[in-house]
Short mmCIF file of C-alpha atoms in Angstrom, two decimals:
data_model
loop_
_atom_site.label_atom_id
_atom_site.label_comp_id
_atom_site.label_asym_id
_atom_site.label_seq_id
_atom_site.Cartn_x
_atom_site.Cartn_y
_atom_site.Cartn_z
CA MET A 1 0.96 -2.79 23.78
CA PRO A 2 1.27 0.95 23.00
CA LEU A 3 4.90 0.43 21.98
CA ALA A 4 3.86 -2.26 19.50
CA ALA A 5 1.23 0.06 18.02
CA ILE A 6 3.77 2.85 17.63
CA VAL A 7 6.26 0.51 15.96
CA LEU A 8 3.62 -0.85 13.57
CA ALA A 9 2.48 2.67 12.69
CA ALA A 10 6.07 3.71 11.99
CA ILE A 11 6.60 0.69 9.76
CA ALA A 12 3.35 1.39 7.88
CA VAL A 13 4.26 5.05 7.29
CA THR A 14 7.75 4.08 6.13
CA PHE A 15 6.31 1.49 3.73
CA GLU A 16 3.82 4.01 2.33
CA GLN A 17 6.57 6.58 1.78
CA LEU A 18 8.72 3.97 0.04
CA ILE A 19 5.87 3.00 -2.29
CA GLU A 20 5.10 6.63 -3.09
CA TRP A 21 8.77 7.43 -3.72
CA ARG A 22 9.26 4.41 -5.96
CA TYR A 23 5.92 4.24 -7.82
CA GLY A 24 4.41 7.71 -7.44
CA PRO A 25 0.84 8.61 -6.64
CA MET A 26 -0.63 5.55 -8.37
CA GLY A 27 1.42 3.33 -6.09
CA ILE A 28 -0.01 4.94 -2.98
CA ILE A 29 -3.55 4.76 -4.43
CA GLY A 30 -3.09 1.05 -5.15
CA PHE A 31 -1.67 0.41 -1.68
CA ILE A 32 -4.52 2.27 0.04
CA ALA A 33 -7.14 0.51 -2.08
CA LEU A 34 -5.60 -2.86 -1.22
CA ALA A 35 -5.47 -2.03 2.49
CA ILE A 36 -9.07 -0.79 2.57
CA GLY A 37 -10.24 -3.84 0.63
CA ILE A 38 -8.53 -6.19 3.08
CA LYS A 39 -9.86 -4.36 6.16
CA ALA A 40 -13.40 -4.15 4.78
CA ARG A 41 -13.24 -7.70 3.39
CA ASN A 42 -14.25 -6.31 0.02
CA THR A 43 -12.63 -8.49 -2.62
CA ALA A 44 -13.47 -6.16 -5.51
CA PHE A 45 -11.82 -3.13 -3.92
CA GLY A 46 -8.84 -5.16 -2.71
CA GLY A 47 -8.49 -6.73 -6.13
CA ILE A 48 -8.41 -3.34 -7.82
CA GLY A 49 -5.64 -2.22 -5.49
CA ALA A 50 -3.70 -5.42 -6.08
CA ILE A 51 -4.03 -5.07 -9.86
CA ILE A 52 -2.76 -1.49 -9.72
CA LEU A 53 0.28 -2.57 -7.71
CA VAL A 54 1.01 -5.55 -9.96
CA MET A 55 0.80 -3.36 -13.08
CA LEU A 56 3.21 -0.86 -11.54
CA LEU A 57 5.62 -3.64 -10.54
CA ALA A 58 5.47 -5.21 -14.00
CA GLN A 59 6.05 -1.85 -15.66
CA SER A 60 9.19 -1.08 -13.63
CA GLY A 61 10.73 -4.52 -14.12
#
């Protein structure tokens, strides 16, 4: 179990760094807002994070 937690934490940190490298500070803010919204089951906060990420993805494409 501790090994799985370490692996998941490493994957999460890597994903966050990739988002920040690719999309800058707004990408990390959107990702964090989405993650907090999902954990707290707050659809408004999660929706804001998702909208930020979608706008950044649409802008880069």
